[in-house]
Tab-separated table of C-alpha atoms in Angstrom:
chain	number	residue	atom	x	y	z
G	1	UNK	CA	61.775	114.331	59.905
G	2	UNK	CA	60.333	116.773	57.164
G	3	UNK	CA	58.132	114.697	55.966
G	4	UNK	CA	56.989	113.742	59.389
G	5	UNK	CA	56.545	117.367	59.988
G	6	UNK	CA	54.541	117.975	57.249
G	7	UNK	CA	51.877	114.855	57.643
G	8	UNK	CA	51.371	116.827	61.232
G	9	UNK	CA	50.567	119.649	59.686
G	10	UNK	CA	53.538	121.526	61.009
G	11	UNK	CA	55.917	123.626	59.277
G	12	UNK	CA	59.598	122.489	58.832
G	13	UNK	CA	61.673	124.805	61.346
G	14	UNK	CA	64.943	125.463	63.348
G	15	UNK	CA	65.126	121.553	65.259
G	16	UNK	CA	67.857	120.697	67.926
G	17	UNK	CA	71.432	119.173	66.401
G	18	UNK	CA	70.251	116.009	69.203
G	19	UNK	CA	67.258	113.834	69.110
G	20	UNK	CA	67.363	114.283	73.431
G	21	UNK	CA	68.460	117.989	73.679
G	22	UNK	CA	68.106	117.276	77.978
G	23	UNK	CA	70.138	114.153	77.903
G	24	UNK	CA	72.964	116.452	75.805
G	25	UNK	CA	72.350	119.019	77.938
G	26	UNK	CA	73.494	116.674	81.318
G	27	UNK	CA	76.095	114.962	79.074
G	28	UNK	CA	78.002	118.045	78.858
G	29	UNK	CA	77.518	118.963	82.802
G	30	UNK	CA	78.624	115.299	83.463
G	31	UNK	CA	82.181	116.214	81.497
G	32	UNK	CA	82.602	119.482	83.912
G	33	UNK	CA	84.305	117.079	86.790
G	34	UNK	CA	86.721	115.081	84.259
G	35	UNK	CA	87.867	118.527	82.972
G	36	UNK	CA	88.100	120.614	86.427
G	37	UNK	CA	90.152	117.680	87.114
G	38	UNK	CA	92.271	117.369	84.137
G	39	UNK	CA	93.153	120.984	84.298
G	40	UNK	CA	93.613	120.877	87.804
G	41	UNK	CA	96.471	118.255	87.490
G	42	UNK	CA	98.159	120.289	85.048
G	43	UNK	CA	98.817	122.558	88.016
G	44	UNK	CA	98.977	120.065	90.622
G	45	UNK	CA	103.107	119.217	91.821
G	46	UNK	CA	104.441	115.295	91.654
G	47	UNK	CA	103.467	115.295	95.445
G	48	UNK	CA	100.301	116.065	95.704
G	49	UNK	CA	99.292	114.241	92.407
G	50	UNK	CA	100.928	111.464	94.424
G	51	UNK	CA	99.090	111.708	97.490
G	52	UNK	CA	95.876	111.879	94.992
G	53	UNK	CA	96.641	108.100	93.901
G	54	UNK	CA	97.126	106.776	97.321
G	55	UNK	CA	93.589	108.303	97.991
G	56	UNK	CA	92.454	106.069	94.667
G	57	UNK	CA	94.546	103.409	95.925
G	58	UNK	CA	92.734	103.027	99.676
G	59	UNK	CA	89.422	103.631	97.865
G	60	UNK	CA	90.185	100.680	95.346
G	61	UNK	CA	90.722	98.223	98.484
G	62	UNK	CA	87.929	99.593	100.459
G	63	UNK	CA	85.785	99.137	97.365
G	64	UNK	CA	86.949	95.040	97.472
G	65	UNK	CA	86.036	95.174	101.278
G	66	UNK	CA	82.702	96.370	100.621
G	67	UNK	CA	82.179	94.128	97.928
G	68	UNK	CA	83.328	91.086	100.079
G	69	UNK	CA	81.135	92.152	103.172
G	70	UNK	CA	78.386	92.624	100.253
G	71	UNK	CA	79.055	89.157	99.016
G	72	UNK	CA	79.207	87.493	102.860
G	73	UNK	CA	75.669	89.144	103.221
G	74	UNK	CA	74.213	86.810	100.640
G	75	UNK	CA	73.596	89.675	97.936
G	76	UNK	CA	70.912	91.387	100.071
G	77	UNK	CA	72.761	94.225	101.872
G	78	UNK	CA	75.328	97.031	101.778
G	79	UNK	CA	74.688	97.597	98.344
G	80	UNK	CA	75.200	102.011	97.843
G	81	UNK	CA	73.337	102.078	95.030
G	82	UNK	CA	69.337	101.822	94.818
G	83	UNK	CA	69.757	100.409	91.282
G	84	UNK	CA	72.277	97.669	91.048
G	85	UNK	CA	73.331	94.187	90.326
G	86	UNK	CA	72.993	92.640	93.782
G	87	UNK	CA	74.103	89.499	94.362
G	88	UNK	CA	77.132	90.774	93.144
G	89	UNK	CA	80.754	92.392	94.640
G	90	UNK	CA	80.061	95.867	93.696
G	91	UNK	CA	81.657	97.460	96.031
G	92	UNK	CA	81.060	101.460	96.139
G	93	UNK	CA	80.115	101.052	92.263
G	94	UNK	CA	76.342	99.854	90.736
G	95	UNK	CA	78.231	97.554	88.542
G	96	UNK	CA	80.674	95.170	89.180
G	97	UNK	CA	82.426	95.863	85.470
G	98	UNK	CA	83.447	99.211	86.999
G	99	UNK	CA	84.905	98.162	90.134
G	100	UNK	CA	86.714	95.547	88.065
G	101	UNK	CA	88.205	98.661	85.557
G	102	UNK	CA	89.187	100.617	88.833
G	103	UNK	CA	91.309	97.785	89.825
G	104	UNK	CA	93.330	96.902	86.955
G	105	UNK	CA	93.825	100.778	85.939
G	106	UNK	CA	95.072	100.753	89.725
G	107	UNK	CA	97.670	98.257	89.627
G	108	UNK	CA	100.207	99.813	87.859
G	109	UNK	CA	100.255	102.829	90.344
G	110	UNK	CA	100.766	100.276	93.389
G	111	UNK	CA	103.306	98.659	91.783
G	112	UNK	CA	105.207	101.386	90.021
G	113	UNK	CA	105.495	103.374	93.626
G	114	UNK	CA	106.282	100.254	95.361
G	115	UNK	CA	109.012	99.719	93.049
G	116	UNK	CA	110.361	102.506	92.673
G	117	UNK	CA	110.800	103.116	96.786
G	118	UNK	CA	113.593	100.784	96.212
G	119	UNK	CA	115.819	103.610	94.531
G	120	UNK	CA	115.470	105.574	97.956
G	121	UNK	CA	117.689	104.571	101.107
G	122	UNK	CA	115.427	105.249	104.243
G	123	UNK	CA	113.167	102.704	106.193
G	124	UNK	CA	110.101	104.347	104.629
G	125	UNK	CA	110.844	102.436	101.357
G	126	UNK	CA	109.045	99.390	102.930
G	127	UNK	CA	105.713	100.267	103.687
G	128	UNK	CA	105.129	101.154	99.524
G	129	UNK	CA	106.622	98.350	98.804
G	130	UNK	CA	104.695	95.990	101.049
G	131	UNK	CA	101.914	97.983	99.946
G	132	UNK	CA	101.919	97.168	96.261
G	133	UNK	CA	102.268	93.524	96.867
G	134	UNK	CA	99.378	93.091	99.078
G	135	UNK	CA	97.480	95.518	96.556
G	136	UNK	CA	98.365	92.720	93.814
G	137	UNK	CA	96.599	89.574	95.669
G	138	UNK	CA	93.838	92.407	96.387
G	139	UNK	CA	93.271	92.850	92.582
G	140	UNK	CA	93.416	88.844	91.557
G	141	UNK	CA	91.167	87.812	94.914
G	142	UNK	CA	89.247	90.654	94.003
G	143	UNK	CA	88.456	90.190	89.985
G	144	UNK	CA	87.681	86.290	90.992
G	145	UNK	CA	85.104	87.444	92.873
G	146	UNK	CA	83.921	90.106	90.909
G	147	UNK	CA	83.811	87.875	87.726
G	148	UNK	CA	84.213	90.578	85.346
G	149	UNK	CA	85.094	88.778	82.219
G	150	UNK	CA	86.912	92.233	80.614
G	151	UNK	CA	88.575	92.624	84.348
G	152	UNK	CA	89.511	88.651	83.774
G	153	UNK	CA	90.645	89.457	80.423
G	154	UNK	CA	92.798	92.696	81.195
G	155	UNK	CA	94.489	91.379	84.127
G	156	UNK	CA	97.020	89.726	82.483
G	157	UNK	CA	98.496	92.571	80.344
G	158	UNK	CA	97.738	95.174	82.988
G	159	UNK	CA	100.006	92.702	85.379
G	160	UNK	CA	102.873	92.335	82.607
G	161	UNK	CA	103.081	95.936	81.926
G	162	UNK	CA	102.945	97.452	85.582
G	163	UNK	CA	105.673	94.720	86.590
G	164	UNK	CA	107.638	96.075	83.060
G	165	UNK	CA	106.590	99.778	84.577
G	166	UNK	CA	107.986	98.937	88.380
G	167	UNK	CA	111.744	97.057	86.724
G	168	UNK	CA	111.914	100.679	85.004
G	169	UNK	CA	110.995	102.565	88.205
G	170	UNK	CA	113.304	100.322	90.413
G	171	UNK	CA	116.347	101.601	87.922
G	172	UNK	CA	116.167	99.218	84.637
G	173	UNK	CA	119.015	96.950	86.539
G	174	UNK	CA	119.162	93.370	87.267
G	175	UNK	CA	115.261	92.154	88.975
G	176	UNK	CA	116.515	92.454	93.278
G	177	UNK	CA	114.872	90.294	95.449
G	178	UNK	CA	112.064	92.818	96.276
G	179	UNK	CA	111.021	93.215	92.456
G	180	UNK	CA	110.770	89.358	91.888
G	181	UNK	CA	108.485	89.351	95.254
G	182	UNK	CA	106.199	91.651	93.633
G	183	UNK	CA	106.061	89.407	90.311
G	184	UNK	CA	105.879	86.346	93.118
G	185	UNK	CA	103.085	87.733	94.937
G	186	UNK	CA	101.200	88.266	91.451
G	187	UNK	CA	101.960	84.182	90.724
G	188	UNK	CA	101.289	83.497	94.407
G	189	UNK	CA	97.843	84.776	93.999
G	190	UNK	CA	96.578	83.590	90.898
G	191	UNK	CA	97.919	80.226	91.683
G	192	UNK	CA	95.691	80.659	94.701
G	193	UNK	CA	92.758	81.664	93.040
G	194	UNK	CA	93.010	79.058	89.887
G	195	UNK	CA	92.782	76.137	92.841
G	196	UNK	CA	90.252	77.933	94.655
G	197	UNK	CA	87.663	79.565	92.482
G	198	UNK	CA	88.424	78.374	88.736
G	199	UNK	CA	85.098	76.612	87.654
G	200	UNK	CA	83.290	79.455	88.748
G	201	UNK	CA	85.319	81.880	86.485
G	202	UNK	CA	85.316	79.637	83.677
G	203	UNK	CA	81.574	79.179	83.924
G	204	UNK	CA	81.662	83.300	83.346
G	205	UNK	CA	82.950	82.787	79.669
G	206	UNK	CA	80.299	79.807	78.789
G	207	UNK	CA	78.213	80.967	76.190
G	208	UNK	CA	75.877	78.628	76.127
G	209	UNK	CA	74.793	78.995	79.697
G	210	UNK	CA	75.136	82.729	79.640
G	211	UNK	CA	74.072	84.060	76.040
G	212	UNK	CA	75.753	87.767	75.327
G	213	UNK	CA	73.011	90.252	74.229
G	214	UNK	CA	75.541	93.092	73.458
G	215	UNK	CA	77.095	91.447	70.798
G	216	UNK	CA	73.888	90.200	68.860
G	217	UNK	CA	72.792	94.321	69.293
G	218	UNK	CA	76.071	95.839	67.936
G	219	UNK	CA	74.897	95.600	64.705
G	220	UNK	CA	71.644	97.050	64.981
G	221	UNK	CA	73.541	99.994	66.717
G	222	UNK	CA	75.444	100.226	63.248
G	223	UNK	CA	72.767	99.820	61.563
G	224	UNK	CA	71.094	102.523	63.089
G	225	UNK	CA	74.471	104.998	62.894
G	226	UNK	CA	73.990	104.983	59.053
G	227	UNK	CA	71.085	107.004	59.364
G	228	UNK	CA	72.453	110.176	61.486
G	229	UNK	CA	76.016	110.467	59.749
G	230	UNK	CA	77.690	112.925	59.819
G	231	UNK	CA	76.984	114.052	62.865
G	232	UNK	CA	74.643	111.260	64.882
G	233	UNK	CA	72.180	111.428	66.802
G	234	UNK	CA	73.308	113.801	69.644
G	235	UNK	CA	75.217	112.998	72.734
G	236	UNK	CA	72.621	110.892	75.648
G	237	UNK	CA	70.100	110.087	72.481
G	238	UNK	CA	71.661	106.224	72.633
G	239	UNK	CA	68.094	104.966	74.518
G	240	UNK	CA	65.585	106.593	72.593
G	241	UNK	CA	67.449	105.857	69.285
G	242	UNK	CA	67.899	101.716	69.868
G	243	UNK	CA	64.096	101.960	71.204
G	244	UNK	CA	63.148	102.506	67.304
G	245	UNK	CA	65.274	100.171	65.976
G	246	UNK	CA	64.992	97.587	68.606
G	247	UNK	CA	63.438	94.555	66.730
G	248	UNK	CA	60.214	92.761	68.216
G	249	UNK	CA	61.262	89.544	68.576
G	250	UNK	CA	64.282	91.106	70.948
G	251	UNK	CA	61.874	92.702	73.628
G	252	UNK	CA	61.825	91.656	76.838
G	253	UNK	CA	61.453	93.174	80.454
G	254	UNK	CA	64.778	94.541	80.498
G	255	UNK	CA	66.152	97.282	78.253
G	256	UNK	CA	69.462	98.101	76.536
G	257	UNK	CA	70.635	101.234	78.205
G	258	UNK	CA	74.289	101.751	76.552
G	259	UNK	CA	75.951	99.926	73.474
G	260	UNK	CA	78.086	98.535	75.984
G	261	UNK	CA	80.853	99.926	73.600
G	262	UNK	CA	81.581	103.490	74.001
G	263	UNK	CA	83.600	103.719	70.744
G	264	UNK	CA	79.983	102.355	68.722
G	265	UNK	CA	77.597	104.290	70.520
G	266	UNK	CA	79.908	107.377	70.156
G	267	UNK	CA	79.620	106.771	66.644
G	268	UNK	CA	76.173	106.558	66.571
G	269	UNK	CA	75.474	109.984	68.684
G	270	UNK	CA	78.450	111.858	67.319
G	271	UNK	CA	79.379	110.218	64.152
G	272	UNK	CA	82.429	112.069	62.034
G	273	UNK	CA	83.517	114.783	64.897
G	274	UNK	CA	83.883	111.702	67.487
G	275	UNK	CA	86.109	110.149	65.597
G	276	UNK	CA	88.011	112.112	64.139
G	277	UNK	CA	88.527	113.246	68.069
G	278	UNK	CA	89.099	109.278	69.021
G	279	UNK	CA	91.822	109.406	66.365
G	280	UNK	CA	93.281	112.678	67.445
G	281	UNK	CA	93.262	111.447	71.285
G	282	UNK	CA	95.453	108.264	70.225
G	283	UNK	CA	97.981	110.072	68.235
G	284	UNK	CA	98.199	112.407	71.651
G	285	UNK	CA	98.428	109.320	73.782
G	286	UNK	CA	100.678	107.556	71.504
G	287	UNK	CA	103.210	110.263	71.630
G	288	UNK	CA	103.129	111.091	75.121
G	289	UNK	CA	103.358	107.233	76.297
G	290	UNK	CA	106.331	106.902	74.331
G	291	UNK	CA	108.036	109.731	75.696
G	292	UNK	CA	107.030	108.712	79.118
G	293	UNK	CA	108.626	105.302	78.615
G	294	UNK	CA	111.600	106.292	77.009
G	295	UNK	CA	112.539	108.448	80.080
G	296	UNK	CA	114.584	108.059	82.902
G	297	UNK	CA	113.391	107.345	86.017
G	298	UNK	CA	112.114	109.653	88.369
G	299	UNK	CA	109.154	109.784	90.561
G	300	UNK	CA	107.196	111.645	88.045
G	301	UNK	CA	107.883	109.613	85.325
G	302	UNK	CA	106.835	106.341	86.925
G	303	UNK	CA	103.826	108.130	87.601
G	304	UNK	CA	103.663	108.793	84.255
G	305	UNK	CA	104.329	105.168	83.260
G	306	UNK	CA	101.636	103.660	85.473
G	307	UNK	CA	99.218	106.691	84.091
G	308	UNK	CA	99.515	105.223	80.405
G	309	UNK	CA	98.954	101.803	81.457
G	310	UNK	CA	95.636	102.695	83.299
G	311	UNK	CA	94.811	104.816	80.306
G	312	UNK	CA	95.076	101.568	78.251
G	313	UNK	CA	93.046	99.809	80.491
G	314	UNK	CA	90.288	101.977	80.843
G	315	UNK	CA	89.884	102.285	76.418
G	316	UNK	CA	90.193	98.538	76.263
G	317	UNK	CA	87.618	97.879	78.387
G	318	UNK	CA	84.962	100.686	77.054
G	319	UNK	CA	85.253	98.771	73.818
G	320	UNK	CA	83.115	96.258	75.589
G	321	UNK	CA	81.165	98.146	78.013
G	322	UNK	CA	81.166	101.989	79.226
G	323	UNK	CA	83.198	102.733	82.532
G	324	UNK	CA	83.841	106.083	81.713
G	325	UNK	CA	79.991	107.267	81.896
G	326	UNK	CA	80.324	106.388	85.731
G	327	UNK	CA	81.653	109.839	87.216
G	328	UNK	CA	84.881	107.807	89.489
G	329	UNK	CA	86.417	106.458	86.715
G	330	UNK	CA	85.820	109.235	84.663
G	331	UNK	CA	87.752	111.777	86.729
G	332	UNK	CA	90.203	108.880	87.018
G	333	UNK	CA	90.721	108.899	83.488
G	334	UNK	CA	91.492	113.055	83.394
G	335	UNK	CA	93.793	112.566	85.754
G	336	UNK	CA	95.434	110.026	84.524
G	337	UNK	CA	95.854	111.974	81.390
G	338	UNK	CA	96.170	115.009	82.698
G	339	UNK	CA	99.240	113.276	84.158
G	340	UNK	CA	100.387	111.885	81.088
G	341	UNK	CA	99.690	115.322	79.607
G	342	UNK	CA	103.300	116.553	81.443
G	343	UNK	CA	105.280	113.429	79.710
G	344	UNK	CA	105.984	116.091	77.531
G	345	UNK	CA	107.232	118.798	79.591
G	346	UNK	CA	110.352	118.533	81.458
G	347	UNK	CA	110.277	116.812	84.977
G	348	UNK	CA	110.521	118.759	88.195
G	349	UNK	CA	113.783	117.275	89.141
G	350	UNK	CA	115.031	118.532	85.445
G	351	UNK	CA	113.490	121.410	85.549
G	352	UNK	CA	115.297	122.647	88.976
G	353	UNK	CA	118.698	122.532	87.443
């Protein structure tokens, strides 16, 4: 950059830490939802943070709704966003990989609260529990259709561990009938949909037909990190910085607007301080997950449960595209740790004694 400086005829100066000081600049005002609303669970009681999932939850199925109405239309209406994949089941999101992450971070909510309604000995127990089965053949129907291959990917463990999450929230006993209906209806459904709509999904994971661009750019984007360590290019500066480095022979009409994995292209705008944050965050989340699961059960703690589950589901998936740079699931993912944050602190029910 000096030397660039210098051939201009300019003299070497004070220069911005970021190569796109604006983009930074609405980076950091993007974060100001995520943290109102990570510090705003922190304050928030085990009933009104539960009332704030079954708001997620009803948006999650609407979102499938949408999508299927958007599908029935023949990919030309009902799409919310201007700029989108249509054609596709979007649903309330411009990409179909996001609606697919907002389902399977879901599922363990629906089916930790359904479950655990079986510890409680009123007629209301039913409706969560009828709930969270329906909200399972929502989530398969819903990801064949979709035809995320991450969502296809991450719906197996996100099934195993919110069943694992809902045998601890029903009391750690012997599977009742109304557990094993809840593991049926997930069997039910994917039975349904591998008869139904399997060539389709397998045709999603043929690379010959389908050739996958991210991959064959991740290591430019390396490439390219090398030469702003320690402390990259500046948060936003992803575009302009792959631009330069893009080689010819790659160029086409369209153009590579994230890493499509958040962990790389952190690494390439923030280098050292992002990871050495990354690591910090998974020692936190570590910690608090296994205090969460070692607990007993209460309504807080299953919330708790499902919260580190959907945490897991939302990293696994940005290491393969970037669902936390849409605002929904962002503020998802605060509260979700935000919630995970009190695994730490006594429960409400233990702290009233």
């Amino acid at each position: 950059m000096v030397l660039a400086l210098e051939l201009a005829g300019l003299q070497p100066g004070l220069v911005p830490a970021s190569l796109s000081p604006d983009l930074t600049w609405q980076a950091f005002l993007a974060l100001l939802p995520p943290i109102a609303a990570f510090v705003g669970m922190l304050s928030l009681n085990q009933a009104t943070a539960t009332r704030i999932i079954a708001i997620y939850l009803i948006a999650a199925v609407l979102s499938v709704l949408l999508g299927a109405a958007q599908l029935a239309s023949g990919g030309q209406q009902l799409y919310v966003w201007a700029t989108t994949a249509a054609g596709s089941v979007n649903g309330l999101f411009a990409n179909r990989n996001h609606l697919a992450t907002l389902l399977v971070a879901m599922l363990p909510f629906a089916v930790a609260m359904g479950a655990a309604s079986l510890r409680r000995r009123h007629d209301d127990r039913r409706l969560p529990l009828w709930f969270g089965a329906v909200f399972i053949g929502i989530v398969v129907i819903g990801l064949a259709a979709i035809r995320s291959r991450a969502g296809l990917i991450l719906l197996g463990p996100s099934i195993v561990l919110s069943l694992l999450a809902g045998w601890i929230a029903a009391g750690r006993g012997r599977p009742g009938p109304a557990l094993i209906g809840l593991a049926a209806a997930c069997v039910v459904a994917i039975g349904a949909v591998s008869v139904v709509a399997l060539p389709p999904i397998l045709e999603r994971f043929d690379s010959q037909s389908a050739p996958e661009g991210r991959f064959e750019n991740w290591p430019i984007v390396a490439g390219a990190s090398d030469a702003y360590l320690p402390l990259g290019s500046g948060i936003g500066s992803f575009d302009a910085v792959f631009r330069s480095v893009e080689p010819l022979e790659t160029l086409d009409p369209t153009f590579f607007n994230h890493a499509h994995n958040d962990y790389l292209e952190l690494w390439l705008e923030a280098g050292w301080p992002a990871a050495a944050l990354l690591i910090a965050f998974l020692i936190w989340y570590g910690r608090r997950t296994w205090a969460a699961w070692r607990a007993g059960t209460s309504r807080e703690r299953d919330l708790q449960r499902a919260a580190s589950v959907g945490i897991l589901m939302m990293l696994a998936h940005s290491a393969v595209d970037y669902p936390l740079r849409t605002a929904t699931l962002a503020v998802l993912f605060a509260f979700c740790v935000g919630l995970l944050e009190k695994a730490g602190q006594p429960s409400e029910r233990q702290a009233e004694r």
